[in-house]
PDB file of C-alpha atoms and ligand atoms in Angstrom:
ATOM      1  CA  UNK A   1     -20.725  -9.142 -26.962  1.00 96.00           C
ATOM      2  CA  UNK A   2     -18.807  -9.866 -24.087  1.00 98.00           C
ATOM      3  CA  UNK A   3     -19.229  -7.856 -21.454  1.00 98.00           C
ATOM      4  CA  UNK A   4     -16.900  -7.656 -17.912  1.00 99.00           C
ATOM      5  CA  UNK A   5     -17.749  -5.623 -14.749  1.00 99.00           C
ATOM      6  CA  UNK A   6     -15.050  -4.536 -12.667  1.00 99.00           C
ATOM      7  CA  UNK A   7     -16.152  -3.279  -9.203  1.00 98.00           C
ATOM      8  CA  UNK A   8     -14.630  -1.510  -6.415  1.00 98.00           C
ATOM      9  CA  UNK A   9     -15.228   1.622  -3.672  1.00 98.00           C
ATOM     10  CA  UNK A  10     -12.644   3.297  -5.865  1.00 98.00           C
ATOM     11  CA  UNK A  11     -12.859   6.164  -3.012  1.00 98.00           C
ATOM     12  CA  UNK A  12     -10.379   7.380  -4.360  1.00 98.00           C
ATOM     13  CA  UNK A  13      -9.408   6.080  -7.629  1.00 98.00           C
ATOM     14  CA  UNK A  14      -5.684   4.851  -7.886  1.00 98.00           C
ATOM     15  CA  UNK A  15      -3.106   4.123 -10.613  1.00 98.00           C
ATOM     16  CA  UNK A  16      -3.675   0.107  -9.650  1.00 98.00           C
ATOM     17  CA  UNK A  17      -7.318   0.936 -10.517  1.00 98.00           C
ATOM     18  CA  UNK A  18      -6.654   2.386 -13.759  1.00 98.00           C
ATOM     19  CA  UNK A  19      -4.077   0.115 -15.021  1.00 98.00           C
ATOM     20  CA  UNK A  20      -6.569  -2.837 -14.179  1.00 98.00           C
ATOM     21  CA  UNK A  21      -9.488  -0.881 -15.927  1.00 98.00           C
ATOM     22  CA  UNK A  22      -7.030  -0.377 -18.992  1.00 98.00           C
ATOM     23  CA  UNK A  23      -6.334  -3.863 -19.438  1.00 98.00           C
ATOM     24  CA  UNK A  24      -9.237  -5.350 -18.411  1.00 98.00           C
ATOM     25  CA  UNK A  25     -10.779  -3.293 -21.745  1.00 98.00           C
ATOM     26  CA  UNK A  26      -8.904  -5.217 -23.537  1.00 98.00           C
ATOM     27  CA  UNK A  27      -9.610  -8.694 -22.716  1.00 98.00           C
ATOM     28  CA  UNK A  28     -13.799  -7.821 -23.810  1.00 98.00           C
ATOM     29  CA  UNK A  29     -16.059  -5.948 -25.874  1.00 98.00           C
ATOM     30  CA  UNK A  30     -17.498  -3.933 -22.985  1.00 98.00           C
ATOM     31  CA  UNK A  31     -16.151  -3.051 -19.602  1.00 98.00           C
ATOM     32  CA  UNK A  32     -18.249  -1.854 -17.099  1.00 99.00           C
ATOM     33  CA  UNK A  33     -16.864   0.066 -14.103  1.00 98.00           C
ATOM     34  CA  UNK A  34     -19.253  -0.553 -11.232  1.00 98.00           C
ATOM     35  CA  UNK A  35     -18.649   2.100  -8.336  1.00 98.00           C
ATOM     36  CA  UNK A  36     -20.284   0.983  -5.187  1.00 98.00           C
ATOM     37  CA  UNK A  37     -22.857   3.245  -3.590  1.00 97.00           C
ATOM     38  CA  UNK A  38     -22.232   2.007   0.049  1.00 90.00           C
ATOM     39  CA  UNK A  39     -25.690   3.316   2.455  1.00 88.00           C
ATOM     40  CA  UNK A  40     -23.800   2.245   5.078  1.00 89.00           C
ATOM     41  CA  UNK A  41     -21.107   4.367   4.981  1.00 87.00           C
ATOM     42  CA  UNK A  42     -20.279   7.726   3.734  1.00 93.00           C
ATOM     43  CA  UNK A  43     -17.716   8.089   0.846  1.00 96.00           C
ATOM     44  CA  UNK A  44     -15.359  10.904   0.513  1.00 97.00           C
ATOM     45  CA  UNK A  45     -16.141  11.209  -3.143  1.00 97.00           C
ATOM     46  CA  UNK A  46     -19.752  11.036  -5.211  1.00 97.00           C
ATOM     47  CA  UNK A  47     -19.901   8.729  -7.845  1.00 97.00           C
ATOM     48  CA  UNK A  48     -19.624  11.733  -9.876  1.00 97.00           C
ATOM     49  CA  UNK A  49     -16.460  12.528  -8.962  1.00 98.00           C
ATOM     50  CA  UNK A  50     -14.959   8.567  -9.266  1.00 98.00           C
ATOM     51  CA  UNK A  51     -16.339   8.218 -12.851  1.00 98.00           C
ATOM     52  CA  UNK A  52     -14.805  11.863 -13.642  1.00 98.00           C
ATOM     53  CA  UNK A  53     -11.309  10.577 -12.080  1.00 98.00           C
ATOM     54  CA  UNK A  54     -11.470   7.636 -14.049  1.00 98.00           C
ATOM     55  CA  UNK A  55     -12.394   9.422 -17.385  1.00 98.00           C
ATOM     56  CA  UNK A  56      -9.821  12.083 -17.411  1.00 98.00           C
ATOM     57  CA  UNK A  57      -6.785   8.864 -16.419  1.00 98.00           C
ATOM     58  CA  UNK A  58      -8.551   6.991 -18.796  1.00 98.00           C
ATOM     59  CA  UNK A  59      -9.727   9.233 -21.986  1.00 97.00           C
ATOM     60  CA  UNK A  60     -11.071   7.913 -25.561  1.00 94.00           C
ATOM     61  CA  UNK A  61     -11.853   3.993 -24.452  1.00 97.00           C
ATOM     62  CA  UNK A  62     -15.067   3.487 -25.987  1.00 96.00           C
ATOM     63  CA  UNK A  63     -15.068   0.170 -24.666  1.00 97.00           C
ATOM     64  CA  UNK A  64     -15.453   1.554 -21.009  1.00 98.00           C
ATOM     65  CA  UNK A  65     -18.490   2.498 -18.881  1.00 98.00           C
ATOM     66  CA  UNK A  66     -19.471   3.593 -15.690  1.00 98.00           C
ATOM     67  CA  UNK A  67     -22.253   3.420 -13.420  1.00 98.00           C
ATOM     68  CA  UNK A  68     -22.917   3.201  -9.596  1.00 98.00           C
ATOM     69  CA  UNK A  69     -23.978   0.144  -7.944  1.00 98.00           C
ATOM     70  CA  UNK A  70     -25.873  -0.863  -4.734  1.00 97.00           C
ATOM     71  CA  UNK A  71     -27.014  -3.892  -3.512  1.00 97.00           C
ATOM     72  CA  UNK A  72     -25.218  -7.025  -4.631  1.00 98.00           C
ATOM     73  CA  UNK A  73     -22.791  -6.926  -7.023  1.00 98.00           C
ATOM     74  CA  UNK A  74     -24.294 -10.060  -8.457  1.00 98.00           C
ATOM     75  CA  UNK A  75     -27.437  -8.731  -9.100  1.00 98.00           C
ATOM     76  CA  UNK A  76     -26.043  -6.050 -11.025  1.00 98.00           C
ATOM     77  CA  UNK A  77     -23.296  -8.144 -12.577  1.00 99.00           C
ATOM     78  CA  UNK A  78     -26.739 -10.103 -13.979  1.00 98.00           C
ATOM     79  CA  UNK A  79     -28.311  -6.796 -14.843  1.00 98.00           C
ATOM     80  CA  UNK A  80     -25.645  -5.667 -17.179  1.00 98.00           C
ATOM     81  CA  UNK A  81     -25.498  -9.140 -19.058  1.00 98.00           C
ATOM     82  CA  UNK A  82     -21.889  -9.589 -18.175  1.00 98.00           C
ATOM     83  CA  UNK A  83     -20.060 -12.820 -18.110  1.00 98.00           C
ATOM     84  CA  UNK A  84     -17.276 -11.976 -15.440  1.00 98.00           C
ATOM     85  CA  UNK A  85     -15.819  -9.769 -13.056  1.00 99.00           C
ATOM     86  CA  UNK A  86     -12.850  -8.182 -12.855  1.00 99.00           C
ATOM     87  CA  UNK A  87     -10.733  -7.720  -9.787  1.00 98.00           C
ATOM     88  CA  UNK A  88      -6.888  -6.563  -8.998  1.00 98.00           C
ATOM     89  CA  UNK A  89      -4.293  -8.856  -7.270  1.00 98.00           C
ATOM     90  CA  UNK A  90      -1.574  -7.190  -5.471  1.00 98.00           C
ATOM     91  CA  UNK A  91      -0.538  -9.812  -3.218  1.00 97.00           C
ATOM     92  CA  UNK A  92      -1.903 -13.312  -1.238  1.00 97.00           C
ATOM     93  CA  UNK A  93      -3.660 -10.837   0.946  1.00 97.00           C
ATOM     94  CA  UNK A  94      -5.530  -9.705  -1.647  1.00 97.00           C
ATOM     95  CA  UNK A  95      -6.116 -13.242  -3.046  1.00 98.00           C
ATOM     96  CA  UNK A  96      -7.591 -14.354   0.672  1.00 98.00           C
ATOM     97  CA  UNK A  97     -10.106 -11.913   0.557  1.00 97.00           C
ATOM     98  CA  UNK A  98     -11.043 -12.441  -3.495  1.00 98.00           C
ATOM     99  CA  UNK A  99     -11.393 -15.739  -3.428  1.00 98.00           C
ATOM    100  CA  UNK A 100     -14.563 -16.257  -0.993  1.00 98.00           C
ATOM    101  CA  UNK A 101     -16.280 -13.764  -3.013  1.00 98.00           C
ATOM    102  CA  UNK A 102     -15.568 -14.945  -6.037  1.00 98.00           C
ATOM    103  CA  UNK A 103     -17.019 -18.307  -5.311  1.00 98.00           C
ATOM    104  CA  UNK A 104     -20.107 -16.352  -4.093  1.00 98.00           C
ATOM    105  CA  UNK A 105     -20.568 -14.395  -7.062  1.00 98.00           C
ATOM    106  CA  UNK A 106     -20.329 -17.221  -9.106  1.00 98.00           C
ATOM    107  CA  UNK A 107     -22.789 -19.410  -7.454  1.00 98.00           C
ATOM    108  CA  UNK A 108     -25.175 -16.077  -7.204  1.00 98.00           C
ATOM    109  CA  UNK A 109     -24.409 -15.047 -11.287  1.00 98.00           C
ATOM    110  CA  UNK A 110     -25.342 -18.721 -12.271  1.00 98.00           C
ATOM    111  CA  UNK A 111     -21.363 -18.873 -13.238  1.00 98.00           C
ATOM    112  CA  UNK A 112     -20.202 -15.474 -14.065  1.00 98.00           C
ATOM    113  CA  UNK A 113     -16.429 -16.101 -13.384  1.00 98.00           C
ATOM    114  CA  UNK A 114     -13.647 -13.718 -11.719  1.00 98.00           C
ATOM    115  CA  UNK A 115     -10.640 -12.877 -13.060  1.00 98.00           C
ATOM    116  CA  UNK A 116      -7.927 -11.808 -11.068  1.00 98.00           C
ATOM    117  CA  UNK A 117      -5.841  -9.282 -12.616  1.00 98.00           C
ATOM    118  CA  UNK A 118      -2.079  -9.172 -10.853  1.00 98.00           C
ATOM    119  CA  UNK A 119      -1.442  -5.925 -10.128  1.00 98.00           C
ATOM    120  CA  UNK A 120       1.942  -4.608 -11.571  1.00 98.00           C
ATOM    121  CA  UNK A 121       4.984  -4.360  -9.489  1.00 98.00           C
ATOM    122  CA  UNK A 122       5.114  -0.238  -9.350  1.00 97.00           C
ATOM    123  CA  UNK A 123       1.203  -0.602  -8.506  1.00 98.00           C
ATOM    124  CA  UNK A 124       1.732  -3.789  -5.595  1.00 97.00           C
ATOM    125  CA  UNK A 125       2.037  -1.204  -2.597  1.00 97.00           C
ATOM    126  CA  UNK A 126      -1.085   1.405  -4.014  1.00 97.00           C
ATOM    127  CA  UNK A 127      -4.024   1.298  -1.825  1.00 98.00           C
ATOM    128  CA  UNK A 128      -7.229   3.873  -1.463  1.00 98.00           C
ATOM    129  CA  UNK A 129      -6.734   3.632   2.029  1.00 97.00           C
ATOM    130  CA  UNK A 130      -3.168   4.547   1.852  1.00 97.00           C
ATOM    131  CA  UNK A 131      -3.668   7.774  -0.135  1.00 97.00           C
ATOM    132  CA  UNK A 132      -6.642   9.008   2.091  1.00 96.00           C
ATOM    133  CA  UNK A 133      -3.889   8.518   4.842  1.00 95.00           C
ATOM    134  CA  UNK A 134      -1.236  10.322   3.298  1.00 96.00           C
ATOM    135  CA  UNK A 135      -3.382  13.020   1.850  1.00 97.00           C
ATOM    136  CA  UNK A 136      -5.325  13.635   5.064  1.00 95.00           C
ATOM    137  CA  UNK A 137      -1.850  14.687   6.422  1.00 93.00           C
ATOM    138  CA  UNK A 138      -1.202  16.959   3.562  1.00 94.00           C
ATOM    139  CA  UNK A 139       1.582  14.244   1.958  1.00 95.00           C
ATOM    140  CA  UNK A 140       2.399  13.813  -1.423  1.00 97.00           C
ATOM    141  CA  UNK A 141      -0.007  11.595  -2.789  1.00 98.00           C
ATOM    142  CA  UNK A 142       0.892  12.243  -7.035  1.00 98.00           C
ATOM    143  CA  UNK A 143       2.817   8.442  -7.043  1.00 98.00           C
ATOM    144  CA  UNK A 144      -0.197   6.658  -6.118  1.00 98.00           C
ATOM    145  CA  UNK A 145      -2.845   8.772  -8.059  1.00 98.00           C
ATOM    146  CA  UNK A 146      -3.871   9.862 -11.696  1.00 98.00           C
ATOM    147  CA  UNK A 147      -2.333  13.407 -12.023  1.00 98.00           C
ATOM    148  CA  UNK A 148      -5.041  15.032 -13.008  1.00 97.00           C
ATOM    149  CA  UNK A 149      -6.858  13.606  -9.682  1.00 98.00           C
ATOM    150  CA  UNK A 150      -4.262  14.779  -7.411  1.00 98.00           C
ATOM    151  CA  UNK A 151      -5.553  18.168  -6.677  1.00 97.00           C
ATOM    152  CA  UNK A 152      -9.383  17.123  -5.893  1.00 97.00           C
ATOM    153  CA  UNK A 153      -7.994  14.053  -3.675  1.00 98.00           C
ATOM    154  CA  UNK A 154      -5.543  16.806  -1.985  1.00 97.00           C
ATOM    155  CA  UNK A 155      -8.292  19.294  -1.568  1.00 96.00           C
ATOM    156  CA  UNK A 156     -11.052  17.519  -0.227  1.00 96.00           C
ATOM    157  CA  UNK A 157      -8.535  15.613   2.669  1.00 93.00           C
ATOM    158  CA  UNK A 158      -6.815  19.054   3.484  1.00 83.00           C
ATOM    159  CA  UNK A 159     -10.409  20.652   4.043  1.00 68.00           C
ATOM    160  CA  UNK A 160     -11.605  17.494   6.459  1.00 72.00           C
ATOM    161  CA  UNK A 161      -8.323  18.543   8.165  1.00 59.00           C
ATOM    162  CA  UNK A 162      -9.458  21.876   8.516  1.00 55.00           C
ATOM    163  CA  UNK A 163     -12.926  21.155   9.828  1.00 41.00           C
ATOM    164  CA  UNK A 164     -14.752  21.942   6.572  1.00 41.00           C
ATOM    165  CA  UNK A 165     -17.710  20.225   5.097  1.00 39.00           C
ATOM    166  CA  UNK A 166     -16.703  21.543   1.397  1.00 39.00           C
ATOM    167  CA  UNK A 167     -18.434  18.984  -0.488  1.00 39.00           C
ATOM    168  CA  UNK A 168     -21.058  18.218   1.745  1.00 36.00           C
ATOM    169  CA  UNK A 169     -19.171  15.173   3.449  1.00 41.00           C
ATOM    170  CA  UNK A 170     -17.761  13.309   6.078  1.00 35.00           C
ATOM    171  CA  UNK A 171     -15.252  11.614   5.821  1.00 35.00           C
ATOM    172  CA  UNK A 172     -14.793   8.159   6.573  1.00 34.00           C
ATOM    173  CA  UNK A 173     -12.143   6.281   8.581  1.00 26.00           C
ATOM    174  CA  UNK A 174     -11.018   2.648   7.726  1.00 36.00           C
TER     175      UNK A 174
HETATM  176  O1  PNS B  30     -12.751  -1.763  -3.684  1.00 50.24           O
HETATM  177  P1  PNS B  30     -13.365  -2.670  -2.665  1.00 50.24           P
HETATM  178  O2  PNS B  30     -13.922  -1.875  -1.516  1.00 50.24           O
HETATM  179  O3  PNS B  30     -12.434  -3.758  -2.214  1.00 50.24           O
HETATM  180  O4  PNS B  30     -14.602  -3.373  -3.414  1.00 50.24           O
HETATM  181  C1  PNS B  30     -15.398  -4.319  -2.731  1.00 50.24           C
HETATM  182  C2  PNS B  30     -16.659  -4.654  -3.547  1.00 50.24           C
HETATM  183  C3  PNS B  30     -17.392  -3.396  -3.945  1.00 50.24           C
HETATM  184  C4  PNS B  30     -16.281  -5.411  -4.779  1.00 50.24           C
HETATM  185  C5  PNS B  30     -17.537  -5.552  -2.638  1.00 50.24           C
HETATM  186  O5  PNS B  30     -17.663  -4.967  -1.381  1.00 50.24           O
HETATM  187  C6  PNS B  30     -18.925  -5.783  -3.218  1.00 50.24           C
HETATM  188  O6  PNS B  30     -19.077  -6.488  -4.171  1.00 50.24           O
HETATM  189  N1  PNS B  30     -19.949  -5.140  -2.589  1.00 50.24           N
HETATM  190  C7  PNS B  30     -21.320  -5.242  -3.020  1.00 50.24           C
HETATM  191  C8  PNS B  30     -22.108  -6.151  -2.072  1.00 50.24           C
HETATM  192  C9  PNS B  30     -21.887  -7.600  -2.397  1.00 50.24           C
HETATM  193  O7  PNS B  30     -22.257  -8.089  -3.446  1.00 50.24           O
HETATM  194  N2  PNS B  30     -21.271  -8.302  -1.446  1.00 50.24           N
HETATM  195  C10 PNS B  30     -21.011  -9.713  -1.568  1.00 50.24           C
HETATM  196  C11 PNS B  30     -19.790 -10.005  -2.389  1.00 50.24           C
HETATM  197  S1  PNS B  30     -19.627 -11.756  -2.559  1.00 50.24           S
END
């Protein structure tokens, strides 16, 4: 069985995330979502609340799992028996940052290998940072978002803009 791991801080989730997840599942037996659990720094979403974006964008793949990660991806790339990792590509900006880490994580994996997954054109401009902007200034963030994610994402900005610690969080600037 081959297995693939594609990690991210998926805080929040995106359509670029999904569509990568989606056809990343079809490339190996068993995709692994890996949501990091950063101790560093607060997320605005639990890993609950990731997977559960991810499941309802993403319903009745079999193939897919999810589970939050710490620590070095390697290590946990090694833990789940998987051969590569999958990342998005939405530009040479994006390529500049993957390609240091994918030489780490192959030299740390003993040769677990990247792939880089170009993003699609409508999905090029789609960041998480960009929707926690938009949506922390109560803008319409349904383009860059699964629908049924939109009101959550909406929600939890809108009450950091109010002052309110509904959901028991901080939230974090980039
Ligand atoms: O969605 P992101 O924030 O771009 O994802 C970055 C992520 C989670 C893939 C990266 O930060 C990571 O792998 N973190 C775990 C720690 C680690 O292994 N760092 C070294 C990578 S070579």
């Amino acid at each position: 069985m081959r297995t693939a791991v594609f990690p991210g801080s998926f805080d929040p989730v995106t359509l670029g995330h999904v569509d990568v997840a989606r056809r990343a599942a079809t490339l190996f037996d068993r995709l692994v979502v890996a949501i990091l659990i950063n101790p560093d720094k607060q997320s605005n979403f639990t890993v609950e609340e990731r997977i559960g974006m991810f499941r309802q964008a993403l319903p009745d793949q079999p193939a897919i799992r999810y589970e939050g990660f710490s620590g070095l991806l390697a290590d946990f790339v090694l833990a789940q028996g998987a051969c590569a990792i999958v990342r998005g590509l939405r530009g040479a900006h994006d390529l500049e940052y993957e390609t240091p880490m994918a030489w780490a994580n192959y030299r740390l994996t003993g040769g677990a290998e990247t792939i880089l997954l170009p993003s699609m054109p409508e999905h090029t401009a789609i960041s998480s940072s960009l929707v926690r902007q938009i949506a922390q200034f109560g803008g319409d963030i349904s383009p860059y978002v699964p629908q049924a994610a939109v009101d959550l994402i909406s929600r939890r900005f809108y009450n950091m803009g109010k002052g309110s610690t509904e959901g028991g969080k901080e939230h974090a600037k980039e």
